[in-house]
Short mmCIF file of C-alpha atoms and ligand atoms in Angstrom, two decimals:
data_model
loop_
_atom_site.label_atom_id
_atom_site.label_comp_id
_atom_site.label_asym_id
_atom_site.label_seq_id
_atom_site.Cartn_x
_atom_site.Cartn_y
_atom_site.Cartn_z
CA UNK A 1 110.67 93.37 78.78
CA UNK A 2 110.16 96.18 76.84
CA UNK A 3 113.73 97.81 75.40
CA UNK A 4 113.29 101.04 76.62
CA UNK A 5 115.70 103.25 78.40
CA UNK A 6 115.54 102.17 82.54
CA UNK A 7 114.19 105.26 83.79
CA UNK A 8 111.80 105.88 80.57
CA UNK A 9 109.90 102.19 81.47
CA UNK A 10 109.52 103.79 85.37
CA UNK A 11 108.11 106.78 84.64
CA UNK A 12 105.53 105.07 82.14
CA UNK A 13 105.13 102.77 84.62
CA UNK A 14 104.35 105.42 87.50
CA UNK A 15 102.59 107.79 85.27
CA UNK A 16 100.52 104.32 84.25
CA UNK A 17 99.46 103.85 87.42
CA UNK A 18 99.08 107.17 88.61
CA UNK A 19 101.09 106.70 91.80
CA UNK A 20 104.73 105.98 92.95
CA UNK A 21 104.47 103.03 95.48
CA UNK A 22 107.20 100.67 95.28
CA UNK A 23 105.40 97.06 96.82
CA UNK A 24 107.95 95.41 98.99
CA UNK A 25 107.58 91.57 99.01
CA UNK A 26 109.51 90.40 102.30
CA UNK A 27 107.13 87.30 103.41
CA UNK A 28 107.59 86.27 106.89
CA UNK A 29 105.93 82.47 107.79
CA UNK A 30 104.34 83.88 111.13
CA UNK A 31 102.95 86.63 109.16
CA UNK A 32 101.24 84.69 106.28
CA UNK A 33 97.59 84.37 106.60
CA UNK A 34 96.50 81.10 108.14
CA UNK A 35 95.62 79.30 104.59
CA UNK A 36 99.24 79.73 103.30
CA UNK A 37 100.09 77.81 107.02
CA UNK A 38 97.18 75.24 106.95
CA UNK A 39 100.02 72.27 106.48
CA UNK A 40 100.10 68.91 108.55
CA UNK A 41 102.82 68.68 110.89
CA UNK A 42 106.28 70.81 111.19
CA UNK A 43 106.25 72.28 107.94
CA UNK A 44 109.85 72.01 105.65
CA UNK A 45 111.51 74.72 103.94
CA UNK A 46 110.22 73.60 100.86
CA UNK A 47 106.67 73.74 102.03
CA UNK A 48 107.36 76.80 103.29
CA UNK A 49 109.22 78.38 100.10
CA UNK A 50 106.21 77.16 98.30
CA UNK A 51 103.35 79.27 100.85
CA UNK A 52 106.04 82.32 100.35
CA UNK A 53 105.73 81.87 96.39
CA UNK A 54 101.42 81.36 96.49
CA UNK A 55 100.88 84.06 98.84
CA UNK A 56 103.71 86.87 97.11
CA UNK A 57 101.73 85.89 93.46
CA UNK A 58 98.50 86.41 95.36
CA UNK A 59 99.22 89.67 96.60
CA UNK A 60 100.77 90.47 93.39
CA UNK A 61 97.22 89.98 91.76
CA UNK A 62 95.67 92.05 94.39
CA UNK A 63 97.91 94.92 93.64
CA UNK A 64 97.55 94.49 90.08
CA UNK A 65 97.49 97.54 87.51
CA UNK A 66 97.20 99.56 91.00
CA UNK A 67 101.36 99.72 92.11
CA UNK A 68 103.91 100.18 89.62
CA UNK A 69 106.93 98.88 91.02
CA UNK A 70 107.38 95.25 92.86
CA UNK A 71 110.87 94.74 95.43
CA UNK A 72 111.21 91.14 96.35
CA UNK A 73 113.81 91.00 98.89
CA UNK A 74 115.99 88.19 98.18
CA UNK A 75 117.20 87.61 102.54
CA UNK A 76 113.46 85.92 103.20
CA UNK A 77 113.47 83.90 100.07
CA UNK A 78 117.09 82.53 100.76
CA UNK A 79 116.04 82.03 103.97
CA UNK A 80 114.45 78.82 102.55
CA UNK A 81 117.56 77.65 100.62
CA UNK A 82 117.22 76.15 97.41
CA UNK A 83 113.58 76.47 96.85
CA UNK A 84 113.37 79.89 98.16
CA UNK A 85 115.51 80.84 95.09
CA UNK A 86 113.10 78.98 93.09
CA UNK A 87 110.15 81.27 94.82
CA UNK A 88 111.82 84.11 93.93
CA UNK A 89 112.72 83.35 90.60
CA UNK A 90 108.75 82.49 90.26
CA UNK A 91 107.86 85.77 91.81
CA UNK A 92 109.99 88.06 89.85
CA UNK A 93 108.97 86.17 86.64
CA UNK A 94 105.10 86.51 87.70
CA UNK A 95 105.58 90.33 88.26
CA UNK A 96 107.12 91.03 85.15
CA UNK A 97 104.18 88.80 83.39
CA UNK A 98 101.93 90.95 85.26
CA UNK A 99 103.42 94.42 84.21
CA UNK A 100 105.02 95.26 86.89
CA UNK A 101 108.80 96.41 87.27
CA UNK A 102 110.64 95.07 89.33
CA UNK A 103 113.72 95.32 91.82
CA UNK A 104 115.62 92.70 93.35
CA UNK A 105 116.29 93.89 96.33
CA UNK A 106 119.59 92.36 97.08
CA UNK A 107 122.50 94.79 97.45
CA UNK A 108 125.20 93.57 96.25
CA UNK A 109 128.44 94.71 96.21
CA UNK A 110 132.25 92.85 95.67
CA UNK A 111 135.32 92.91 93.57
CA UNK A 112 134.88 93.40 89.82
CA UNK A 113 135.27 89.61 88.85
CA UNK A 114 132.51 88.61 91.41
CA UNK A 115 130.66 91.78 91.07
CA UNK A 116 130.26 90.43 86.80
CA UNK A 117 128.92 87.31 87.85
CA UNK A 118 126.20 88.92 90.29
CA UNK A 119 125.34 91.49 87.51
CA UNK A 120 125.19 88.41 85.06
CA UNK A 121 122.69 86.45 87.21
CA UNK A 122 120.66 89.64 87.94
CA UNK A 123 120.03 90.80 84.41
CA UNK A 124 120.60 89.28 81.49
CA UNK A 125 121.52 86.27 82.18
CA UNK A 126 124.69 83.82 83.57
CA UNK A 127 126.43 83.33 80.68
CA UNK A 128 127.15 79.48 80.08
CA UNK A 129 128.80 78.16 76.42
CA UNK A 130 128.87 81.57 75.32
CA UNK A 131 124.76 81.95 75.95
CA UNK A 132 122.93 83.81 78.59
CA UNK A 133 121.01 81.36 80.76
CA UNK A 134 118.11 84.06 82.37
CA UNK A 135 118.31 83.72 86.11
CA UNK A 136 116.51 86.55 87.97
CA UNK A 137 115.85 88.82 85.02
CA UNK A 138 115.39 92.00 86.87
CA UNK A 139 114.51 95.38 85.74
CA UNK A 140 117.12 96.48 88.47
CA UNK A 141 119.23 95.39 91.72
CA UNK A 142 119.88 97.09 95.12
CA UNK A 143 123.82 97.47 95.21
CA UNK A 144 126.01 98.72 97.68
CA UNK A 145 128.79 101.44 96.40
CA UNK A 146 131.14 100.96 99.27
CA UNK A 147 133.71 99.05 97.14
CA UNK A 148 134.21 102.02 94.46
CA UNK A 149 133.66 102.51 90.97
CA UNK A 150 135.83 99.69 89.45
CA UNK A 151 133.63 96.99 91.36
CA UNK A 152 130.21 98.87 90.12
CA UNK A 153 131.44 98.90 86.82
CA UNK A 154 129.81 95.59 85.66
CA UNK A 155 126.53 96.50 87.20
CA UNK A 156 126.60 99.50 85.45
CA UNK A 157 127.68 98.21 82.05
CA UNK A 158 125.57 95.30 82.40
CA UNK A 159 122.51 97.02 83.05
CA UNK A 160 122.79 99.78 80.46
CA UNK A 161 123.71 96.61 77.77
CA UNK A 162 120.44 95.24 78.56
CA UNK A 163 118.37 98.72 79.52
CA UNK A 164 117.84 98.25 82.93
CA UNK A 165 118.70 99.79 86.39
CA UNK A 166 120.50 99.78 89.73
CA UNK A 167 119.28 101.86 92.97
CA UNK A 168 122.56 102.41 95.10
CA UNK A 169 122.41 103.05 98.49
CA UNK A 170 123.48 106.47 99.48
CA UNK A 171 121.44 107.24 102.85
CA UNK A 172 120.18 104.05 104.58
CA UNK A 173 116.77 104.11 106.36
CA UNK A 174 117.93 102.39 109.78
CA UNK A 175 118.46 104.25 112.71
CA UNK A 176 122.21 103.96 112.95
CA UNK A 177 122.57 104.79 108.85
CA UNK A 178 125.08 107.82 110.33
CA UNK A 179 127.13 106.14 112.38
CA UNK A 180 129.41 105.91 108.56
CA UNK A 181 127.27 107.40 105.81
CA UNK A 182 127.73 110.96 108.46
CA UNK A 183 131.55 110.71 108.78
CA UNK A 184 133.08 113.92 107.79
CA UNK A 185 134.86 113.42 104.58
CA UNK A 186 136.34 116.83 103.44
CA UNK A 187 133.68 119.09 105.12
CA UNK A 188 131.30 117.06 103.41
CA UNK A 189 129.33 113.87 105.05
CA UNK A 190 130.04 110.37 103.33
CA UNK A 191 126.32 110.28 101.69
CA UNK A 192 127.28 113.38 99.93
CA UNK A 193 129.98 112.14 98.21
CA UNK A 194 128.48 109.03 97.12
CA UNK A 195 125.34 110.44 96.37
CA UNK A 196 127.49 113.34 93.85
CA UNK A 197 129.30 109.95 92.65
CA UNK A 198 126.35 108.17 91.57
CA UNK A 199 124.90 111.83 90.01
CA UNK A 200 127.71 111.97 88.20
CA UNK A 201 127.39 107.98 86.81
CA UNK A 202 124.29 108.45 86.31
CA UNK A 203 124.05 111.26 83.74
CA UNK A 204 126.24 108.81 81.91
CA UNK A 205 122.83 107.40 80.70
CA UNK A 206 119.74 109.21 80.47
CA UNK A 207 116.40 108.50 79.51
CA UNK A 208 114.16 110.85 77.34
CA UNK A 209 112.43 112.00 80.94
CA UNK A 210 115.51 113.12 82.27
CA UNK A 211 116.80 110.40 84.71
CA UNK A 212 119.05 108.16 84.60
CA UNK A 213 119.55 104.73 84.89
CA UNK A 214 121.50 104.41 88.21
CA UNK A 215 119.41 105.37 91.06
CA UNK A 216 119.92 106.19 94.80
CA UNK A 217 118.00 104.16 97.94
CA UNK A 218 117.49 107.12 100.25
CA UNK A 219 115.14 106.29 103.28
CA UNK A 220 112.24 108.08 104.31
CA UNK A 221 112.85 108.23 107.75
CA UNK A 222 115.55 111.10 107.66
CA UNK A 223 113.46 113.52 105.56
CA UNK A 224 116.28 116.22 106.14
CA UNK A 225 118.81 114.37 104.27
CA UNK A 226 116.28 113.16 101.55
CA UNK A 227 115.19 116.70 100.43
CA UNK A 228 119.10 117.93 100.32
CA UNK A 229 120.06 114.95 98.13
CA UNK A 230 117.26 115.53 95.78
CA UNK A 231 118.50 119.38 95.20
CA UNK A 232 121.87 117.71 94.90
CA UNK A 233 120.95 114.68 92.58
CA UNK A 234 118.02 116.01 90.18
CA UNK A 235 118.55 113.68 87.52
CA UNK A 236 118.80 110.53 89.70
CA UNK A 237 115.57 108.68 90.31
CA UNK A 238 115.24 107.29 93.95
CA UNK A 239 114.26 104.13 95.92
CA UNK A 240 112.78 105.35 99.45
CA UNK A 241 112.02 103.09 102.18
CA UNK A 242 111.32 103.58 105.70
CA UNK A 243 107.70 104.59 104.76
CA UNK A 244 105.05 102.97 106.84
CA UNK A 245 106.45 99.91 109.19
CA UNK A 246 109.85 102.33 110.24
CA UNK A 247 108.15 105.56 110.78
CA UNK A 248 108.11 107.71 107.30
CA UNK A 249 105.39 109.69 106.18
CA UNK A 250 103.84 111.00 102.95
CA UNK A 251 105.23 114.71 104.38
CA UNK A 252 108.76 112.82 104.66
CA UNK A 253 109.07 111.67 101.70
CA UNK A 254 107.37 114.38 99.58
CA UNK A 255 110.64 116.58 98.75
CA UNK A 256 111.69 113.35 96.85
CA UNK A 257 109.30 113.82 93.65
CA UNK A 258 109.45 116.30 91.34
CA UNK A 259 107.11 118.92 89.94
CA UNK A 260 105.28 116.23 87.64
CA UNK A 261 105.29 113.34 90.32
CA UNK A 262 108.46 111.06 88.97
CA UNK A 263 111.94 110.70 90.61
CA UNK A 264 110.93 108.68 93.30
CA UNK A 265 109.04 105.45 93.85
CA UNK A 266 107.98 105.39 98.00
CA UNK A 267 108.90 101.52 99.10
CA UNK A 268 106.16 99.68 101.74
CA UNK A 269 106.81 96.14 102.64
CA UNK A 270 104.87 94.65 105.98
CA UNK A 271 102.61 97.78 105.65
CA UNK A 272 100.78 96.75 102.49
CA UNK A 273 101.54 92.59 102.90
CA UNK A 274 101.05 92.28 106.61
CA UNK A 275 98.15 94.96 107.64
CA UNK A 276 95.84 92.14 109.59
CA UNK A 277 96.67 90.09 112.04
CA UNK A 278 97.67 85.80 110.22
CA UNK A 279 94.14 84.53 110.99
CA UNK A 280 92.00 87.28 109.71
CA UNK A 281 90.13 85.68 106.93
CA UNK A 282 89.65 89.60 105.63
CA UNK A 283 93.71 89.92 104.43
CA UNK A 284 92.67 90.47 101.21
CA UNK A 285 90.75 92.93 101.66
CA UNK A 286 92.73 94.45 104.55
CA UNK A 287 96.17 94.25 101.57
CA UNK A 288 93.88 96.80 99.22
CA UNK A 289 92.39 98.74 101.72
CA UNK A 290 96.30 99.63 102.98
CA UNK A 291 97.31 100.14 99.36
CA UNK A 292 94.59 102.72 98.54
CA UNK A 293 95.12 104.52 101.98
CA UNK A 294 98.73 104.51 100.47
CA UNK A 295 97.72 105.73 97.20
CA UNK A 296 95.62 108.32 98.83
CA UNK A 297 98.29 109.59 101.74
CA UNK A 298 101.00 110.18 98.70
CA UNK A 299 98.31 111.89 96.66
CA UNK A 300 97.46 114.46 99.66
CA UNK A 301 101.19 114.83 100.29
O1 OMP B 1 117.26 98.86 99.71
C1 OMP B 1 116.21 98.77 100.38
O2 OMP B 1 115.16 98.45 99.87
C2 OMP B 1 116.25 99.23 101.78
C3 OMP B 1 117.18 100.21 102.09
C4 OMP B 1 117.08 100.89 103.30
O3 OMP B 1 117.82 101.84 103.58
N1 OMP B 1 116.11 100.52 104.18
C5 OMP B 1 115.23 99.50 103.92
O4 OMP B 1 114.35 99.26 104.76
N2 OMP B 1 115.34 98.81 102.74
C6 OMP B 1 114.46 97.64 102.49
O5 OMP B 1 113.12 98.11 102.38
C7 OMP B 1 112.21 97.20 103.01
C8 OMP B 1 111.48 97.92 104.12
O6 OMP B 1 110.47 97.12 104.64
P1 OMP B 1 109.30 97.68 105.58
O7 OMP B 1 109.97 98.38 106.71
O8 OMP B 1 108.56 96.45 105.98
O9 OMP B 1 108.47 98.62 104.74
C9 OMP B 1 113.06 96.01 103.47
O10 OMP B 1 113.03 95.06 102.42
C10 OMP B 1 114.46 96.58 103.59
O11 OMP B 1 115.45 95.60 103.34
#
């Protein structure tokens, strides 16, 4: 991992590749293609940890040097217990081999004294005899803000001492993200004020392009709310998802980039893993055909 500031590797990264898709790797075992499921019998979690690992590393080398920006999300991998963490561990290693960066999608969030121990395990390392012992060795974690700045802290201070990132969530992409993130808090929705909070963290740290290195998630599917927090937050780089699978379009999520293309990197999980039905023997194609219509939508945008 290169030591550059957060936000600096991203925009390389993005202006690398010319485009700002984020690939979201959420395998689902009815999803896979058939060859990942060809296994005798009822098939273990370790069997099918293992088919989650082969096919995320496959479709890691299909989307290489194309996508900038890999998101594991942790949920399907622990769904297979121990050796889902092992898949994951393989697939974020992989995607850093590969050149891409990468967010563990895992949003975390707790008191300060847990909070260390997450940040620990997510960047550079647990430490153990005084040593850091690498566990997912991230570029940057999904965290939740809800517990207030003390329990952020070590995210934040663990991140910067290693030069990577955290995307907090400050307007959700689901379709009851209102029912709290809306509450009227001083004349002023809840989003607002955490999205001003994490402005205000962020220009703590900035890179040479002009970000920083705490970001905000900000879906795609409320396209209202997306282009006010970008007037509010233009130093703050953002995670959107929603595009795709939950409705978002490349007009959605189009206020979210600046004038040169950075400040945003557009998330798309089952659209670009999962655009052919499991026993098409085409998938592969079918995975780069969806991520140069992608490429192409956000282009015309
Ligand atoms: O933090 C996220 O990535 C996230 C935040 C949010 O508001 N909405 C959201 O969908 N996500 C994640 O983004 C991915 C969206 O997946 P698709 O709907 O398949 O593209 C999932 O991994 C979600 O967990």
């Amino acid at each position: 991992m290169t030591p550059l500031h957060f936000a600096d590797r991203l925009s390389d990264a993005v202006r690398r590749c010319g485009n700002a898709i984020c690939l979201g790797i959420d395998p689902r075992w009815e999803s896979l293609p058939r060859q990942f499921r060809a296994i005798a019998g009822e098939p273990t979690l370790a069997q099918v940890a293992d088919a989650f690992a082969a096919f995320s590393i496959r479709v890691l080398e299909l989307a290489r040097g194309k996508v900038p920006v890999v998101k594991p999300q942790a949920a399907f991998f622990e769904g297979c217990g121990p050796d889902g963490m092992r898949a994951l561990q393989t697939v974020l290693r992989t995607a850093t081999e590969m050149g891409y960066q990468t967010i563990l999608d895992a949003k975390r969030g707790d008191i300060a004294s847990t909070a260390t121990a997450y940040a620990d395990a997510a960047f550079a390392g647990t430490p153990i005899g005084g040593k850091p012992l690498p566990v997912w060795n991230a570029d940057s974690l999904t965290v939740n803000p809800y517990l207030g700045r003390d329990a952020i802290e070590p995210f934040i201070q663990t991140a910067r001492a290693s030069q990577r990132g955290l995307f907090i969530l400050v307007r959700t992409s689901n379709p009851g993200a209102g029912m709290f993130q809306d509450l009227d808090v001083d004349g002023v929705p809840l989003y607002r004020h955490v999205g001003e909070a994490v402005a205000k963290w962020a220009d703590e740290s900035l890179g040479s392009c002009g970000y920083g290195d705490l970001g905000a998630v900000v879906g795609a599917t409320h396209p209202t709310e997306l282009a006010e927090l970008r007037r509010l937050l233009p130093r703050v780089w953002f995670l959107v998802p929603g595009y795709g699978s939950q409705g978002g379009a490349a007009a959605d999520v189009a206020p979210a980039f600046d004038s040169q293309g950075l400040g945003a990197v557009i998330n798309s999980s089952r659209g670009l893993t999962f655009p052919y039905k499991p026993d098409d023997p085409a998938w592969e194609s079918a995975i780069t055909q969806a991520i140069d219509r992608m490429i192409a939508d956000l282009a015309n945008r």
